[in-house]
Amino acid sequence: MRVNEESEVVSGFAEALRGKFEQKTAQVGVIGLGYVGLPLGLLFASRGLRTTGFDIDSEKTEKLERGESYIRHIPASSIAEQVKRQRFRATADLTRLREMDAIIICVPTPLDEHREPDLSYIRNTAESIRPELQPGQLVVLESTTYPGTTEEVVLPILERSGLRCPVAPYRLEERVPAGEGPVQADFLLAFSPEREDPGNPTIATHQIPKVIGGVNAPSAAAARALYQQAFDRTILVSSARAAEMTKLLENIYRCVNIALVNELKLLCLRMGIDIWEVIEAAKTKPFGFTAFYPGPGLGGHCIPIDPFYLTWKAREYEFPTRFIELAGEVNTAMPSHVVAAVMDALNRRKQCLRDARVLILGVAYKKDVDDLRESPSLRIMELLTEQGARVDYHDPYFPRLHKMRRYDFRDKVSIELTASALAGYDAVVIATDHSSYDYPFIVEHSRLVIDTRNATRAVTQHRERIVQC
Ligand SMILES: NC(=O)c1ccc[n+]([C@@H]2O[C@H](COP(=O)([O-])OP(=O)(O)OC[C@H]3O[C@@H](n4cnc5c(N)ncnc54)[C@H](O)[C@@H]3O)[C@@H](O)[C@H]2O)c1
């Protein structure tokens, strides 16, 4: 089978499915209405496809049905509009998956306590689809995972329904001989990685090219026809495994490069060189350099986690992923470096960390988002507390903290960021550089500022109080 640039190769019901996507008569189901699934579902709805969002969390589906949002950067009005036009519905009733033409899976893929892939969400979701799976449906996995998950984990579960979707290689160029016979599939299966950048106002979801790989040619072509309804550009690759690996390459590239600048920052601090100045200068090179920035450590659902999916899989091939391990080591050590910098700065002022009052600015893992998954701020707070410091925090997106899998800061409430409050702390640590912070004000009223993000670069007064770290 071949799939050319126009995805002309489609067989049997896959052809009909493509027609349904193009005429917008298809029903699209999105499972997992979090940071990825909700905007994706709304995008399909906004393009005129009747879309149903599925989630096991009925609190979320009920909110959506009322036209309410629970993700800060997704306005309630955009949900209410699609609900009103009857293009978007949300439900916790997974038996309704049988009504869908396409089912897209966007559930979490964390690491377990041994830092190994936790595929339980993907498995549970596939198990929920299995009894509802209908001949002619297209299933697409979007969750970030190691190469092979779609074929080795999702496919066998779905095939226990008695329906078949054979894995069959296909070629992308029209002139390459087919080599394989037509695929006799009852349902279709593909992988398409999510490339959402939450909180980034400069690029809309539909503008981010969509990479797609099918387990066979009809699956690839049907998935492409689906995504073409919503995305400006689709990029077909030759297998689901290649699409899975594409996403990991992107995130490993980021993780390794961040580790590199973090390491160089530590060296520059010793050498008395400003790493930020160096990066700005290097950035002017019009080729061969992409800027990455140091910080207090890695955070978020993706970059600290995804690379270890590949490390785990690579063990099956007895292949050590040394770059990933090294990057993980450097990035994981960054919060300890911040704590050492606070200790050192206090020491120079004849103070010690024990009993010192320390304020953390920003607990979100990056600026301007209401997401604190894997946030290095939490690790810094934990380490400071272990050293006997009295730690408070401020974050405009988190008025209070709740119990998390790893941390329990239940008693902590975001302090009011006033001049007198700032003056009461021995050290103020800028962990997340939210745009809403008034940095000159913070420096003016603080005794000591530890800046992990170069957020105070434009502050001209009281620079002696700032420690770059
Ligand atoms: N957040 C990002 O920026 C981002 C970017 C790219 C890729 N990803 C990947 O996308 C996937 C989803 O991430 P997310 O950030 O949207 O997660 P999330 O935690 O925000 O949302 C996941 C949703 O899935 C629901 N869910 C869990 N198990 C379910 C089940 N069995 N059936 C139905 N619903 C279920 C949860 O209730 C939750 O609402 C992950 O693999 C992640 O690595 C995330």
Coordinates of N, CA and C and ligand atoms in Angstrom, one line a residue, residues 31-37 54-57 60 94 106-109 121 124-125 128 142-144 194-196 198 247 301-302 306 365 373, ligand 1:
I31 N -11.3 11.4 24.2 CA -11.2 10.8 25.6 C -10.1 11.5 26.4
G32 N -10.5 12.1 27.5 CA -9.5 12.7 28.4 C -9.6 14.2 28.1
L33 N -10.3 14.9 29.0 CA -10.6 16.4 28.7 C -9.7 17.2 29.5
G34 N -8.4 17.0 29.4 CA -7.4 17.8 30.2 C -6.8 18.9 29.3
Y35 N -5.6 19.3 29.6 CA -4.9 20.3 28.9 C -4.8 20.1 27.4
V36 N -4.8 18.8 27.0 CA -4.7 18.4 25.6 C -6.0 18.2 25.0
G37 N -6.8 17.3 25.6 CA -8.1 16.8 25.0 C -9.1 17.9 24.9
F54 N -15.1 12.9 26.3 CA -15.4 11.9 27.3 C -14.4 12.0 28.4
D55 N -14.8 11.9 29.6 CA -13.8 11.9 30.7 C -14.5 11.1 31.9
I56 N -13.6 10.4 32.7 CA -14.1 9.6 33.8 C -14.5 10.6 35.0
D57 N -14.0 11.8 34.9 CA -14.2 12.8 35.9 C -15.5 13.5 35.6
K60 N -15.9 17.4 35.7 CA -15.4 18.1 34.5 C -16.5 18.1 33.4
L94 N -19.1 6.3 28.9 CA -18.2 5.8 27.8 C -18.9 4.9 26.9
C106 N -6.6 11.0 24.7 CA -5.7 12.1 25.3 C -5.5 11.9 26.8
V107 N -5.2 10.7 27.3 CA -5.1 10.5 28.7 C -3.7 10.6 29.2
P108 N -3.5 10.8 30.5 CA -2.1 11.0 31.0 C -1.2 9.8 30.8
T109 N 0.1 10.1 30.7 CA 1.1 9.1 30.6 C 2.3 9.5 31.6
Y121 N -3.4 4.4 32.4 CA -4.4 5.3 31.8 C -4.8 4.9 30.4
N124 N -6.5 1.4 30.5 CA -7.9 1.5 31.0 C -8.8 2.1 29.9
T125 N -8.2 3.1 29.2 CA -9.0 3.7 28.1 C -9.3 2.7 27.0
S128 N -11.9 0.5 28.0 CA -13.2 1.1 27.9 C -13.7 1.2 26.5
E142 N -3.1 9.9 21.2 CA -2.4 11.2 21.1 C -1.4 11.3 22.3
S143 N -1.7 10.5 23.4 CA -0.8 10.6 24.6 C 0.6 10.3 24.2
T144 N 1.5 11.1 24.8 CA 3.0 10.9 24.6 C 3.4 9.6 25.2
E194 N 0.6 14.9 20.4 CA 0.1 16.3 20.7 C 1.2 17.2 20.9
R195 N 1.1 18.4 20.3 CA 2.2 19.4 20.4 C 1.8 20.7 21.1
E196 N 0.8 20.6 21.9 CA 0.2 21.7 22.6 C 1.3 22.4 23.4
P198 N 0.8 24.9 26.3 CA -0.2 25.7 27.0 C 0.3 27.0 27.4
K247 N 7.7 12.5 18.6 CA 7.3 13.3 19.8 C 8.4 13.2 20.8
H301 N 4.3 18.5 32.6 CA 3.9 17.1 32.4 C 4.8 16.4 31.4
C302 N 5.6 17.2 30.6 CA 6.2 16.5 29.4 C 7.7 16.3 29.6
D306 N 8.8 12.5 29.7 CA 8.7 11.8 28.4 C 10.0 11.1 28.1
Y365 N 4.9 25.6 37.0 CA 6.2 25.1 36.5 C 6.8 26.1 35.4
R373 N 2.4 20.8 37.8 CA 2.9 19.4 37.7 C 4.4 19.4 37.6
Ligands
LIG1 N1 -0.2 19.3 28.9 C1 0.6 19.4 27.9 O1 1.2 20.5 27.6 C2 0.9 18.3 26.9 C3 1.6 18.6 25.7 C4 1.8 17.6 24.8 C5 1.5 16.3 25.1 N2 0.9 16.0 26.3 C6 0.5 14.6 26.5 O2 -0.9 14.5 26.3 C7 -1.4 13.5 27.3 C8 -2.5 14.1 28.1 O3 -2.0 15.1 28.9 P1 -2.8 16.3 29.6 O4 -1.9 17.3 30.1 O5 -4.0 16.7 28.8 O6 -3.4 15.5 30.9 P2 -4.5 16.0 31.9 O7 -4.2 15.3 33.2 O8 -4.6 17.5 31.9 O9 -5.9 15.4 31.4 C9 -6.1 14.0 31.2 C10 -7.6 13.8 31.4 O10 -7.9 12.4 31.2 C11 -8.9 12.0 32.1 N3 -8.8 10.5 32.2 C12 -7.8 9.8 32.8 N4 -8.1 8.5 32.6 C13 -9.2 8.4 31.9 C14 -10.0 7.3 31.3 N5 -9.6 6.0 31.6 N6 -11.1 7.5 30.6 C15 -11.4 8.8 30.4 N7 -10.8 9.9 30.8 C16 -9.7 9.7 31.6 C17 -8.6 12.7 33.3 O11 -9.7 12.8 34.2 C18 -8.2 14.1 32.8 O12 -9.3 15.0 32.7 C19 -0.2 13.0 28.0 O13 0.3 11.8 27.4 C20 0.8 14.1 27.9 O14 2.1 13.6 28.0 C21 0.5 17.0 27.2

